[in-house]
């Protein structure tokens, strides 16, 4: 309901903040292909099972008899691997800097334990690269950014500095409670009113300026950055994470060879435009009519963090 409180001239738009939503169809198709490897167990977060790929989803594959298990942490996937030593266990790693350190820790632990049947499909992404592309998009007229609280607990404030310096756009790291969001918006409005463009922190109880150095070191030890393809934004250099050669034995794509079907985007779905913030979910012709949380056409309607699912529930 916060949107309804905004004064005239202030419009809140959603961006690419939901990790499941920004995962490309090709990544989902690849995971589906991996689920068809004989004897394999796929472990993943719940939302991922419902995201439609080009012609299937993990939920459909599960119904067809594939072994797909929902876990709440990558470390749970290690337990599954330990309990099933004769079967390959793949963890589907999606998410931003918030979940990437946990996956890094799981890979390090698997190596220390000598768990030869465990691997990760790494589709992790980092946020600043996407923000750079978005801010450079001439179609997108954004005056300020509410910056993601959880990601910032890991990366801190410095990686956003370019927004102020290169684009002269204020950015405020904001928490998740209603008052947090209102405070973040108020701080943004104050900056705009005073003609300032700075990176500020409205979530100081969760975010240290330097972030979490231990988590950052774990990411850096296990992952290298690479080009990642984002739904709606396309390929962005340096915005993804690939598993370093030292941990290649835990990289599902180097352990298993799979053929991935050609990508087909969901017909009529405007997730890409919603993720770029140029269109509200309610403007999508399929919203509520064809696309609902029970029958999602695109990923933004699947995850509870997705803009379309949030609009469906609250607008
Ligand atoms: Fe895609 Fe459904 Fe959202 Fe439309 S309402 S953009 S079809 S997820």
PDB file of C-alpha atoms and ligand atoms in Angstrom:
ATOM      1  CA  UNK A   1       0.000   0.000   0.000  1.00  0.00           C
ATOM      2  CA  UNK A   2       3.003   2.322   0.166  1.00  0.00           C
ATOM      3  CA  UNK A   3       2.522   3.318  -3.463  1.00  0.00           C
ATOM      4  CA  UNK A   4      -0.881   4.772  -2.609  1.00  0.00           C
ATOM      5  CA  UNK A   5       0.758   7.092  -0.046  1.00  0.00           C
ATOM      6  CA  UNK A   6       3.085   8.674  -2.561  1.00  0.00           C
ATOM      7  CA  UNK A   7       2.439  12.273  -3.557  1.00  0.00           C
ATOM      8  CA  UNK A   8       1.800  13.244  -7.141  1.00  0.00           C
ATOM      9  CA  UNK A   9       5.009  13.196  -9.152  1.00  0.00           C
ATOM     10  CA  UNK A  10       6.551  10.316  -7.198  1.00  0.00           C
ATOM     11  CA  UNK A  11       6.227   6.901  -8.773  1.00  0.00           C
ATOM     12  CA  UNK A  12       7.697   3.722  -7.313  1.00  0.00           C
ATOM     13  CA  UNK A  13       8.812   1.125  -9.859  1.00  0.00           C
ATOM     14  CA  UNK A  14      10.030  -2.404  -9.215  1.00  0.00           C
ATOM     15  CA  UNK A  15      13.422  -3.494 -10.458  1.00  0.00           C
ATOM     16  CA  UNK A  16      15.359  -6.739 -10.866  1.00  0.00           C
ATOM     17  CA  UNK A  17      15.428  -7.587  -7.150  1.00  0.00           C
ATOM     18  CA  UNK A  18      14.006 -11.098  -7.260  1.00  0.00           C
ATOM     19  CA  UNK A  19      16.681 -13.732  -7.953  1.00  0.00           C
ATOM     20  CA  UNK A  20      14.305 -16.308  -9.386  1.00  0.00           C
ATOM     21  CA  UNK A  21      12.754 -13.711 -11.711  1.00  0.00           C
ATOM     22  CA  UNK A  22      16.051 -12.617 -13.261  1.00  0.00           C
ATOM     23  CA  UNK A  23      17.175 -16.197 -13.928  1.00  0.00           C
ATOM     24  CA  UNK A  24      17.124 -16.669 -17.694  1.00  0.00           C
ATOM     25  CA  UNK A  25      15.066 -19.295 -19.458  1.00  0.00           C
ATOM     26  CA  UNK A  26      18.305 -20.856 -20.687  1.00  0.00           C
ATOM     27  CA  UNK A  27      19.463 -21.381 -17.087  1.00  0.00           C
ATOM     28  CA  UNK A  28      16.127 -22.966 -16.188  1.00  0.00           C
ATOM     29  CA  UNK A  29      16.256 -25.197 -19.278  1.00  0.00           C
ATOM     30  CA  UNK A  30      19.794 -26.237 -18.318  1.00  0.00           C
ATOM     31  CA  UNK A  31      18.682 -27.225 -14.816  1.00  0.00           C
ATOM     32  CA  UNK A  32      15.800 -29.193 -16.342  1.00  0.00           C
ATOM     33  CA  UNK A  33      18.296 -30.963 -18.620  1.00  0.00           C
ATOM     34  CA  UNK A  34      20.454 -31.740 -15.566  1.00  0.00           C
ATOM     35  CA  UNK A  35      17.421 -33.206 -13.784  1.00  0.00           C
ATOM     36  CA  UNK A  36      17.206 -35.772 -16.589  1.00  0.00           C
ATOM     37  CA  UNK A  37      20.746 -37.094 -15.976  1.00  0.00           C
ATOM     38  CA  UNK A  38      20.294 -40.743 -14.933  1.00  0.00           C
ATOM     39  CA  UNK A  39      20.169 -41.309 -11.169  1.00  0.00           C
ATOM     40  CA  UNK A  40      20.648 -37.615 -10.365  1.00  0.00           C
ATOM     41  CA  UNK A  41      19.095 -35.794  -7.392  1.00  0.00           C
ATOM     42  CA  UNK A  42      18.375 -32.087  -7.909  1.00  0.00           C
ATOM     43  CA  UNK A  43      18.234 -29.960  -4.769  1.00  0.00           C
ATOM     44  CA  UNK A  44      16.862 -26.451  -4.971  1.00  0.00           C
ATOM     45  CA  UNK A  45      14.938 -23.702  -3.227  1.00  0.00           C
ATOM     46  CA  UNK A  46      11.151 -24.104  -3.473  1.00  0.00           C
ATOM     47  CA  UNK A  47      10.425 -21.217  -5.844  1.00  0.00           C
ATOM     48  CA  UNK A  48      12.688 -22.610  -8.535  1.00  0.00           C
ATOM     49  CA  UNK A  49      10.587 -25.749  -8.991  1.00  0.00           C
ATOM     50  CA  UNK A  50       7.601 -23.756 -10.254  1.00  0.00           C
ATOM     51  CA  UNK A  51       9.403 -21.453 -12.701  1.00  0.00           C
ATOM     52  CA  UNK A  52       8.435 -22.404 -16.230  1.00  0.00           C
ATOM     53  CA  UNK A  53      11.300 -23.065 -18.634  1.00  0.00           C
ATOM     54  CA  UNK A  54      10.874 -23.274 -22.404  1.00  0.00           C
ATOM     55  CA  UNK A  55       8.787 -26.455 -22.375  1.00  0.00           C
ATOM     56  CA  UNK A  56       8.888 -27.806 -18.832  1.00  0.00           C
ATOM     57  CA  UNK A  57       9.560 -26.942 -15.192  1.00  0.00           C
ATOM     58  CA  UNK A  58      11.228 -28.784 -12.333  1.00  0.00           C
ATOM     59  CA  UNK A  59       7.765 -29.451 -10.899  1.00  0.00           C
ATOM     60  CA  UNK A  60       6.688 -31.125 -14.140  1.00  0.00           C
ATOM     61  CA  UNK A  61       9.935 -33.103 -14.193  1.00  0.00           C
ATOM     62  CA  UNK A  62       9.236 -34.211 -10.621  1.00  0.00           C
ATOM     63  CA  UNK A  63       5.762 -35.347 -11.672  1.00  0.00           C
ATOM     64  CA  UNK A  64       7.438 -37.295 -14.476  1.00  0.00           C
ATOM     65  CA  UNK A  65       9.501 -39.179 -11.895  1.00  0.00           C
ATOM     66  CA  UNK A  66      12.741 -37.162 -11.580  1.00  0.00           C
ATOM     67  CA  UNK A  67      14.165 -36.840  -8.089  1.00  0.00           C
ATOM     68  CA  UNK A  68      13.842 -33.144  -7.242  1.00  0.00           C
ATOM     69  CA  UNK A  69      14.071 -32.099  -3.607  1.00  0.00           C
ATOM     70  CA  UNK A  70      13.421 -28.760  -1.967  1.00  0.00           C
ATOM     71  CA  UNK A  71      16.064 -27.658   0.528  1.00  0.00           C
ATOM     72  CA  UNK A  72      16.302 -24.581   2.720  1.00  0.00           C
ATOM     73  CA  UNK A  73      20.070 -24.172   2.583  1.00  0.00           C
ATOM     74  CA  UNK A  74      22.893 -25.385   0.335  1.00  0.00           C
ATOM     75  CA  UNK A  75      24.241 -27.176   3.400  1.00  0.00           C
ATOM     76  CA  UNK A  76      21.086 -29.343   3.395  1.00  0.00           C
ATOM     77  CA  UNK A  77      22.099 -30.399  -0.110  1.00  0.00           C
ATOM     78  CA  UNK A  78      25.418 -31.619   1.313  1.00  0.00           C
ATOM     79  CA  UNK A  79      23.480 -33.826   3.721  1.00  0.00           C
ATOM     80  CA  UNK A  80      21.500 -35.273   0.803  1.00  0.00           C
ATOM     81  CA  UNK A  81      24.804 -35.994  -0.983  1.00  0.00           C
ATOM     82  CA  UNK A  82      26.246 -37.647   2.108  1.00  0.00           C
ATOM     83  CA  UNK A  83      23.170 -39.850   2.504  1.00  0.00           C
ATOM     84  CA  UNK A  84      23.201 -40.876  -1.174  1.00  0.00           C
ATOM     85  CA  UNK A  85      26.863 -41.596  -1.944  1.00  0.00           C
ATOM     86  CA  UNK A  86      26.141 -43.549  -5.136  1.00  0.00           C
ATOM     87  CA  UNK A  87      24.033 -40.810  -6.726  1.00  0.00           C
ATOM     88  CA  UNK A  88      25.070 -37.431  -8.175  1.00  0.00           C
ATOM     89  CA  UNK A  89      23.502 -34.575  -6.182  1.00  0.00           C
ATOM     90  CA  UNK A  90      23.264 -31.150  -7.822  1.00  0.00           C
ATOM     91  CA  UNK A  91      22.378 -27.966  -5.966  1.00  0.00           C
ATOM     92  CA  UNK A  92      20.791 -25.237  -8.098  1.00  0.00           C
ATOM     93  CA  UNK A  93      22.547 -22.050  -7.044  1.00  0.00           C
ATOM     94  CA  UNK A  94      20.525 -18.936  -7.854  1.00  0.00           C
ATOM     95  CA  UNK A  95      20.516 -15.643  -6.029  1.00  0.00           C
ATOM     96  CA  UNK A  96      22.515 -12.511  -5.455  1.00  0.00           C
ATOM     97  CA  UNK A  97      25.373 -11.760  -3.080  1.00  0.00           C
ATOM     98  CA  UNK A  98      23.071 -12.740  -0.215  1.00  0.00           C
ATOM     99  CA  UNK A  99      23.039 -16.457  -1.029  1.00  0.00           C
ATOM    100  CA  UNK A 100      26.312 -16.775  -2.938  1.00  0.00           C
ATOM    101  CA  UNK A 101      28.517 -16.947   0.224  1.00  0.00           C
ATOM    102  CA  UNK A 102      26.443 -19.873   1.551  1.00  0.00           C
ATOM    103  CA  UNK A 103      26.945 -21.750  -1.678  1.00  0.00           C
ATOM    104  CA  UNK A 104      30.657 -20.948  -1.575  1.00  0.00           C
ATOM    105  CA  UNK A 105      30.802 -22.372   1.959  1.00  0.00           C
ATOM    106  CA  UNK A 106      28.937 -25.513   0.835  1.00  0.00           C
ATOM    107  CA  UNK A 107      31.439 -26.072  -1.996  1.00  0.00           C
ATOM    108  CA  UNK A 108      34.381 -25.539   0.357  1.00  0.00           C
ATOM    109  CA  UNK A 109      32.876 -27.955   2.855  1.00  0.00           C
ATOM    110  CA  UNK A 110      32.175 -30.557   0.153  1.00  0.00           C
ATOM    111  CA  UNK A 111      35.827 -30.336  -0.887  1.00  0.00           C
ATOM    112  CA  UNK A 112      37.004 -30.704   2.711  1.00  0.00           C
ATOM    113  CA  UNK A 113      34.702 -33.704   3.179  1.00  0.00           C
ATOM    114  CA  UNK A 114      35.797 -35.298  -0.113  1.00  0.00           C
ATOM    115  CA  UNK A 115      32.151 -35.437  -1.274  1.00  0.00           C
ATOM    116  CA  UNK A 116      32.727 -36.523  -4.859  1.00  0.00           C
ATOM    117  CA  UNK A 117      29.001 -36.790  -5.748  1.00  0.00           C
ATOM    118  CA  UNK A 118      28.118 -33.159  -4.948  1.00  0.00           C
ATOM    119  CA  UNK A 119      28.097 -30.317  -7.477  1.00  0.00           C
ATOM    120  CA  UNK A 120      26.497 -26.915  -8.005  1.00  0.00           C
ATOM    121  CA  UNK A 121      24.831 -25.348 -11.020  1.00  0.00           C
ATOM    122  CA  UNK A 122      25.972 -21.788 -10.469  1.00  0.00           C
ATOM    123  CA  UNK A 123      23.588 -19.129 -11.789  1.00  0.00           C
ATOM    124  CA  UNK A 124      24.452 -16.522  -9.170  1.00  0.00           C
ATOM    125  CA  UNK A 125      24.471 -12.857 -10.006  1.00  0.00           C
ATOM    126  CA  UNK A 126      25.714  -9.647  -8.486  1.00  0.00           C
ATOM    127  CA  UNK A 127      23.677  -6.478  -8.269  1.00  0.00           C
ATOM    128  CA  UNK A 128      25.929  -3.499  -9.156  1.00  0.00           C
ATOM    129  CA  UNK A 129      26.519  -4.691 -12.749  1.00  0.00           C
ATOM    130  CA  UNK A 130      22.773  -4.825 -13.394  1.00  0.00           C
ATOM    131  CA  UNK A 131      22.233  -1.392 -11.861  1.00  0.00           C
ATOM    132  CA  UNK A 132      24.908   0.023 -14.154  1.00  0.00           C
ATOM    133  CA  UNK A 133      23.102  -1.360 -17.217  1.00  0.00           C
ATOM    134  CA  UNK A 134      19.728  -0.167 -15.982  1.00  0.00           C
ATOM    135  CA  UNK A 135      20.928   3.343 -15.274  1.00  0.00           C
ATOM    136  CA  UNK A 136      22.487   3.509 -18.731  1.00  0.00           C
ATOM    137  CA  UNK A 137      19.157   2.535 -20.354  1.00  0.00           C
ATOM    138  CA  UNK A 138      17.792   5.626 -22.163  1.00  0.00           C
ATOM    139  CA  UNK A 139      14.235   4.235 -21.967  1.00  0.00           C
ATOM    140  CA  UNK A 140      14.368   4.191 -18.213  1.00  0.00           C
ATOM    141  CA  UNK A 141      13.909   7.513 -16.492  1.00  0.00           C
ATOM    142  CA  UNK A 142      14.820   6.835 -12.880  1.00  0.00           C
ATOM    143  CA  UNK A 143      15.656   9.681 -10.530  1.00  0.00           C
ATOM    144  CA  UNK A 144      16.750   7.644  -7.518  1.00  0.00           C
ATOM    145  CA  UNK A 145      17.187   4.085  -6.299  1.00  0.00           C
ATOM    146  CA  UNK A 146      16.030   2.208  -3.224  1.00  0.00           C
ATOM    147  CA  UNK A 147      19.020  -0.123  -2.850  1.00  0.00           C
ATOM    148  CA  UNK A 148      18.627  -3.731  -1.689  1.00  0.00           C
ATOM    149  CA  UNK A 149      19.080  -4.256   2.049  1.00  0.00           C
ATOM    150  CA  UNK A 150      20.037  -7.927   2.107  1.00  0.00           C
ATOM    151  CA  UNK A 151      22.544  -7.681  -0.745  1.00  0.00           C
ATOM    152  CA  UNK A 152      24.076  -4.693   1.007  1.00  0.00           C
ATOM    153  CA  UNK A 153      24.631  -6.653   4.234  1.00  0.00           C
ATOM    154  CA  UNK A 154      27.239  -8.540   2.190  1.00  0.00           C
ATOM    155  CA  UNK A 155      28.673  -5.929  -0.203  1.00  0.00           C
ATOM    156  CA  UNK A 156      28.342  -2.806   1.952  1.00  0.00           C
ATOM    157  CA  UNK A 157      28.016   0.692   0.505  1.00  0.00           C
ATOM    158  CA  UNK A 158      31.058   1.219  -1.698  1.00  0.00           C
ATOM    159  CA  UNK A 159      29.990  -0.822  -4.776  1.00  0.00           C
ATOM    160  CA  UNK A 160      27.093   1.614  -5.312  1.00  0.00           C
ATOM    161  CA  UNK A 161      29.258   4.713  -5.334  1.00  0.00           C
ATOM    162  CA  UNK A 162      29.304   4.780  -9.137  1.00  0.00           C
ATOM    163  CA  UNK A 163      25.573   5.584  -9.139  1.00  0.00           C
ATOM    164  CA  UNK A 164      26.241   8.923  -7.513  1.00  0.00           C
ATOM    165  CA  UNK A 165      29.479   9.622  -9.367  1.00  0.00           C
ATOM    166  CA  UNK A 166      28.650   8.384 -12.885  1.00  0.00           C
ATOM    167  CA  UNK A 167      24.873   8.910 -13.037  1.00  0.00           C
ATOM    168  CA  UNK A 168      24.359  11.562 -10.314  1.00  0.00           C
ATOM    169  CA  UNK A 169      21.547   9.482  -8.885  1.00  0.00           C
ATOM    170  CA  UNK A 170      20.805   9.252  -5.147  1.00  0.00           C
ATOM    171  CA  UNK A 171      20.666   5.745  -3.713  1.00  0.00           C
ATOM    172  CA  UNK A 172      19.509   4.722  -0.252  1.00  0.00           C
ATOM    173  CA  UNK A 173      20.085   1.241   1.170  1.00  0.00           C
ATOM    174  CA  UNK A 174      16.758   0.314   2.673  1.00  0.00           C
ATOM    175  CA  UNK A 175      15.383  -2.402   4.968  1.00  0.00           C
ATOM    176  CA  UNK A 176      12.183  -4.366   4.552  1.00  0.00           C
ATOM    177  CA  UNK A 177       9.698  -3.268   7.196  1.00  0.00           C
ATOM    178  CA  UNK A 178       7.122  -0.661   6.100  1.00  0.00           C
ATOM    179  CA  UNK A 179       8.824   2.009   8.203  1.00  0.00           C
ATOM    180  CA  UNK A 180      12.200   1.105   6.688  1.00  0.00           C
ATOM    181  CA  UNK A 181      10.806   1.634   3.199  1.00  0.00           C
ATOM    182  CA  UNK A 182       9.170   4.928   4.155  1.00  0.00           C
ATOM    183  CA  UNK A 183      12.398   6.131   5.756  1.00  0.00           C
ATOM    184  CA  UNK A 184      14.361   5.175   2.629  1.00  0.00           C
ATOM    185  CA  UNK A 185      11.920   7.085   0.443  1.00  0.00           C
ATOM    186  CA  UNK A 186      12.044  10.095   2.772  1.00  0.00           C
ATOM    187  CA  UNK A 187      15.860  10.119   2.618  1.00  0.00           C
ATOM    188  CA  UNK A 188      15.722   9.939  -1.183  1.00  0.00           C
ATOM    189  CA  UNK A 189      13.223  12.796  -1.348  1.00  0.00           C
ATOM    190  CA  UNK A 190      15.418  14.876   0.945  1.00  0.00           C
ATOM    191  CA  UNK A 191      18.423  14.316  -1.340  1.00  0.00           C
ATOM    192  CA  UNK A 192      16.421  15.221  -4.444  1.00  0.00           C
ATOM    193  CA  UNK A 193      15.031  18.296  -2.718  1.00  0.00           C
ATOM    194  CA  UNK A 194      18.510  19.435  -1.694  1.00  0.00           C
ATOM    195  CA  UNK A 195      20.024  18.585  -5.080  1.00  0.00           C
ATOM    196  CA  UNK A 196      22.348  15.946  -3.646  1.00  0.00           C
ATOM    197  CA  UNK A 197      23.284  12.572  -5.176  1.00  0.00           C
ATOM    198  CA  UNK A 198      24.818  10.350  -2.493  1.00  0.00           C
ATOM    199  CA  UNK A 199      24.719   6.760  -1.331  1.00  0.00           C
ATOM    200  CA  UNK A 200      23.110   6.658   2.104  1.00  0.00           C
ATOM    201  CA  UNK A 201      22.208   3.855   4.480  1.00  0.00           C
ATOM    202  CA  UNK A 202      18.750   3.666   6.046  1.00  0.00           C
ATOM    203  CA  UNK A 203      19.374   0.084   7.177  1.00  0.00           C
ATOM    204  CA  UNK A 204      22.295   0.668   9.516  1.00  0.00           C
ATOM    205  CA  UNK A 205      21.108  -2.047  11.913  1.00  0.00           C
ATOM    206  CA  UNK A 206      21.802  -4.621   9.174  1.00  0.00           C
ATOM    207  CA  UNK A 207      24.371  -3.048   6.853  1.00  0.00           C
ATOM    208  CA  UNK A 208      27.911  -2.066   7.770  1.00  0.00           C
ATOM    209  CA  UNK A 209      29.613   0.353   5.332  1.00  0.00           C
ATOM    210  CA  UNK A 210      32.242  -2.284   4.492  1.00  0.00           C
ATOM    211  CA  UNK A 211      29.688  -5.133   4.248  1.00  0.00           C
ATOM    212  CA  UNK A 212      30.640  -8.595   5.464  1.00  0.00           C
ATOM    213  CA  UNK A 213      34.334  -9.234   4.691  1.00  0.00           C
ATOM    214  CA  UNK A 214      34.147 -12.925   5.680  1.00  0.00           C
ATOM    215  CA  UNK A 215      31.294 -13.591   3.253  1.00  0.00           C
ATOM    216  CA  UNK A 216      33.013 -11.573   0.513  1.00  0.00           C
ATOM    217  CA  UNK A 217      36.226 -13.576   1.013  1.00  0.00           C
ATOM    218  CA  UNK A 218      34.289 -16.858   0.713  1.00  0.00           C
ATOM    219  CA  UNK A 219      32.733 -15.689  -2.584  1.00  0.00           C
ATOM    220  CA  UNK A 220      36.112 -14.612  -3.891  1.00  0.00           C
ATOM    221  CA  UNK A 221      37.804 -17.882  -2.937  1.00  0.00           C
ATOM    222  CA  UNK A 222      35.288 -20.097  -4.749  1.00  0.00           C
ATOM    223  CA  UNK A 223      33.913 -17.902  -7.536  1.00  0.00           C
ATOM    224  CA  UNK A 224      35.268 -15.743 -10.302  1.00  0.00           C
ATOM    225  CA  UNK A 225      33.046 -13.176 -12.034  1.00  0.00           C
ATOM    226  CA  UNK A 226      31.749 -13.863 -15.540  1.00  0.00           C
ATOM    227  CA  UNK A 227      29.182 -12.594 -18.018  1.00  0.00           C
ATOM    228  CA  UNK A 228      25.688 -13.597 -16.928  1.00  0.00           C
ATOM    229  CA  UNK A 229      22.458 -13.394 -18.869  1.00  0.00           C
ATOM    230  CA  UNK A 230      19.638 -11.703 -16.986  1.00  0.00           C
ATOM    231  CA  UNK A 231      16.020 -12.067 -17.938  1.00  0.00           C
ATOM    232  CA  UNK A 232      14.962  -8.757 -19.410  1.00  0.00           C
ATOM    233  CA  UNK A 233      18.434  -7.233 -19.328  1.00  0.00           C
ATOM    234  CA  UNK A 234      20.392  -9.696 -21.466  1.00  0.00           C
ATOM    235  CA  UNK A 235      24.074 -10.547 -20.991  1.00  0.00           C
ATOM    236  CA  UNK A 236      25.947  -8.299 -18.543  1.00  0.00           C
ATOM    237  CA  UNK A 237      29.712  -8.526 -18.268  1.00  0.00           C
ATOM    238  CA  UNK A 238      31.033  -9.310 -14.798  1.00  0.00           C
ATOM    239  CA  UNK A 239      27.557  -9.695 -13.307  1.00  0.00           C
ATOM    240  CA  UNK A 240      27.648 -13.467 -12.783  1.00  0.00           C
ATOM    241  CA  UNK A 241      29.732 -15.928 -10.800  1.00  0.00           C
ATOM    242  CA  UNK A 242      31.460 -18.999 -12.188  1.00  0.00           C
ATOM    243  CA  UNK A 243      33.132 -21.652 -10.053  1.00  0.00           C
ATOM    244  CA  UNK A 244      36.915 -21.282 -10.088  1.00  0.00           C
ATOM    245  CA  UNK A 245      39.070 -24.014 -11.660  1.00  0.00           C
ATOM    246  CA  UNK A 246      40.331 -25.070  -8.208  1.00  0.00           C
ATOM    247  CA  UNK A 247      36.767 -26.204  -7.454  1.00  0.00           C
ATOM    248  CA  UNK A 248      35.939 -27.532 -10.955  1.00  0.00           C
ATOM    249  CA  UNK A 249      35.010 -30.956  -9.545  1.00  0.00           C
ATOM    250  CA  UNK A 250      32.021 -29.260  -7.907  1.00  0.00           C
ATOM    251  CA  UNK A 251      30.825 -27.455 -11.031  1.00  0.00           C
ATOM    252  CA  UNK A 252      27.775 -29.339 -12.356  1.00  0.00           C
ATOM    253  CA  UNK A 253      28.401 -28.096 -15.894  1.00  0.00           C
ATOM    254  CA  UNK A 254      31.918 -29.503 -15.914  1.00  0.00           C
ATOM    255  CA  UNK A 255      30.888 -32.775 -14.252  1.00  0.00           C
ATOM    256  CA  UNK A 256      27.801 -33.535 -16.349  1.00  0.00           C
ATOM    257  CA  UNK A 257      27.350 -33.167 -20.071  1.00  0.00           C
ATOM    258  CA  UNK A 258      23.817 -32.231 -21.050  1.00  0.00           C
ATOM    259  CA  UNK A 259      22.039 -31.103 -24.162  1.00  0.00           C
ATOM    260  CA  UNK A 260      19.896 -28.039 -23.529  1.00  0.00           C
ATOM    261  CA  UNK A 261      16.791 -27.444 -25.621  1.00  0.00           C
ATOM    262  CA  UNK A 262      16.477 -24.223 -27.659  1.00  0.00           C
ATOM    263  CA  UNK A 263      15.092 -21.372 -25.576  1.00  0.00           C
ATOM    264  CA  UNK A 264      11.466 -20.340 -26.065  1.00  0.00           C
ATOM    265  CA  UNK A 265      10.298 -17.298 -24.098  1.00  0.00           C
ATOM    266  CA  UNK A 266       6.781 -17.458 -22.580  1.00  0.00           C
ATOM    267  CA  UNK A 267       4.389 -15.969 -25.146  1.00  0.00           C
ATOM    268  CA  UNK A 268       3.033 -12.559 -24.193  1.00  0.00           C
ATOM    269  CA  UNK A 269       4.930 -12.402 -20.898  1.00  0.00           C
ATOM    270  CA  UNK A 270       6.371  -8.940 -20.200  1.00  0.00           C
ATOM    271  CA  UNK A 271       8.609  -9.962 -17.281  1.00  0.00           C
ATOM    272  CA  UNK A 272      11.590  -8.338 -18.992  1.00  0.00           C
ATOM    273  CA  UNK A 273       9.867  -4.933 -19.073  1.00  0.00           C
ATOM    274  CA  UNK A 274       8.636  -5.367 -15.504  1.00  0.00           C
ATOM    275  CA  UNK A 275      12.161  -6.201 -14.323  1.00  0.00           C
ATOM    276  CA  UNK A 276      13.520  -3.115 -16.082  1.00  0.00           C
ATOM    277  CA  UNK A 277      10.937  -1.011 -14.283  1.00  0.00           C
ATOM    278  CA  UNK A 278       9.453   0.399 -17.483  1.00  0.00           C
ATOM    279  CA  UNK A 279       6.108  -1.309 -17.007  1.00  0.00           C
ATOM    280  CA  UNK A 280       3.948  -2.111 -13.994  1.00  0.00           C
ATOM    281  CA  UNK A 281       2.773  -5.724 -13.753  1.00  0.00           C
ATOM    282  CA  UNK A 282      -0.865  -4.609 -13.952  1.00  0.00           C
ATOM    283  CA  UNK A 283      -0.118  -3.221 -17.442  1.00  0.00           C
ATOM    284  CA  UNK A 284       0.733  -6.701 -18.737  1.00  0.00           C
ATOM    285  CA  UNK A 285      -2.215  -7.959 -20.807  1.00  0.00           C
ATOM    286  CA  UNK A 286      -1.935 -11.401 -19.196  1.00  0.00           C
ATOM    287  CA  UNK A 287      -1.947 -10.124 -15.589  1.00  0.00           C
ATOM    288  CA  UNK A 288      -4.770 -11.685 -13.540  1.00  0.00           C
ATOM    289  CA  UNK A 289      -6.548 -12.895 -16.720  1.00  0.00           C
ATOM    290  CA  UNK A 290      -4.224 -15.673 -17.821  1.00  0.00           C
ATOM    291  CA  UNK A 291      -1.318 -15.303 -15.407  1.00  0.00           C
ATOM    292  CA  UNK A 292      -1.977 -15.923 -11.713  1.00  0.00           C
ATOM    293  CA  UNK A 293       0.136 -17.346  -8.865  1.00  0.00           C
ATOM    294  CA  UNK A 294      -1.670 -20.679  -9.347  1.00  0.00           C
ATOM    295  CA  UNK A 295      -0.970 -20.633 -13.071  1.00  0.00           C
ATOM    296  CA  UNK A 296       2.115 -18.427 -13.582  1.00  0.00           C
ATOM    297  CA  UNK A 297       3.144 -17.628 -17.151  1.00  0.00           C
ATOM    298  CA  UNK A 298       6.415 -15.963 -16.185  1.00  0.00           C
ATOM    299  CA  UNK A 299       8.766 -16.104 -13.192  1.00  0.00           C
ATOM    300  CA  UNK A 300       7.687 -12.705 -11.802  1.00  0.00           C
ATOM    301  CA  UNK A 301       4.379 -14.355 -10.892  1.00  0.00           C
ATOM    302  CA  UNK A 302       6.020 -17.443  -9.373  1.00  0.00           C
ATOM    303  CA  UNK A 303       8.166 -16.172  -6.559  1.00  0.00           C
ATOM    304  CA  UNK A 304       6.552 -14.346  -3.653  1.00  0.00           C
ATOM    305  CA  UNK A 305       9.365 -11.807  -4.171  1.00  0.00           C
ATOM    306  CA  UNK A 306       8.298 -11.298  -7.781  1.00  0.00           C
ATOM    307  CA  UNK A 307       6.698  -7.987  -8.738  1.00  0.00           C
ATOM    308  CA  UNK A 308       3.746  -9.607 -10.512  1.00  0.00           C
ATOM    309  CA  UNK A 309       2.959 -11.881  -7.551  1.00  0.00           C
ATOM    310  CA  UNK A 310       3.189  -8.887  -5.178  1.00  0.00           C
ATOM    311  CA  UNK A 311       0.873  -6.816  -7.406  1.00  0.00           C
ATOM    312  CA  UNK A 312      -1.533  -9.734  -7.606  1.00  0.00           C
ATOM    313  CA  UNK A 313      -1.723  -9.943  -3.836  1.00  0.00           C
ATOM    314  CA  UNK A 314      -1.825  -6.270  -2.921  1.00  0.00           C
ATOM    315  CA  UNK A 315      -3.305  -4.263  -5.810  1.00  0.00           C
TER     316      UNK A 315
HETATM  317 FE1  LIG B   1       4.828 -12.285 -17.145  1.00  0.00          FE
HETATM  318 FE2  LIG B   1       2.598 -12.872 -15.810  1.00  0.00          FE
HETATM  319 FE3  LIG B   1       4.028 -10.835 -15.037  1.00  0.00          FE
HETATM  320 FE4  LIG B   1       2.672 -10.706 -17.315  1.00  0.00          FE
HETATM  321  S1  LIG B   1       1.791 -10.848 -15.271  1.00  0.00           S
HETATM  322  S2  LIG B   1       4.775 -10.030 -16.965  1.00  0.00           S
HETATM  323  S3  LIG B   1       2.825 -12.829 -18.001  1.00  0.00           S
HETATM  324  S4  LIG B   1       4.674 -12.975 -15.024  1.00  0.00           S
END
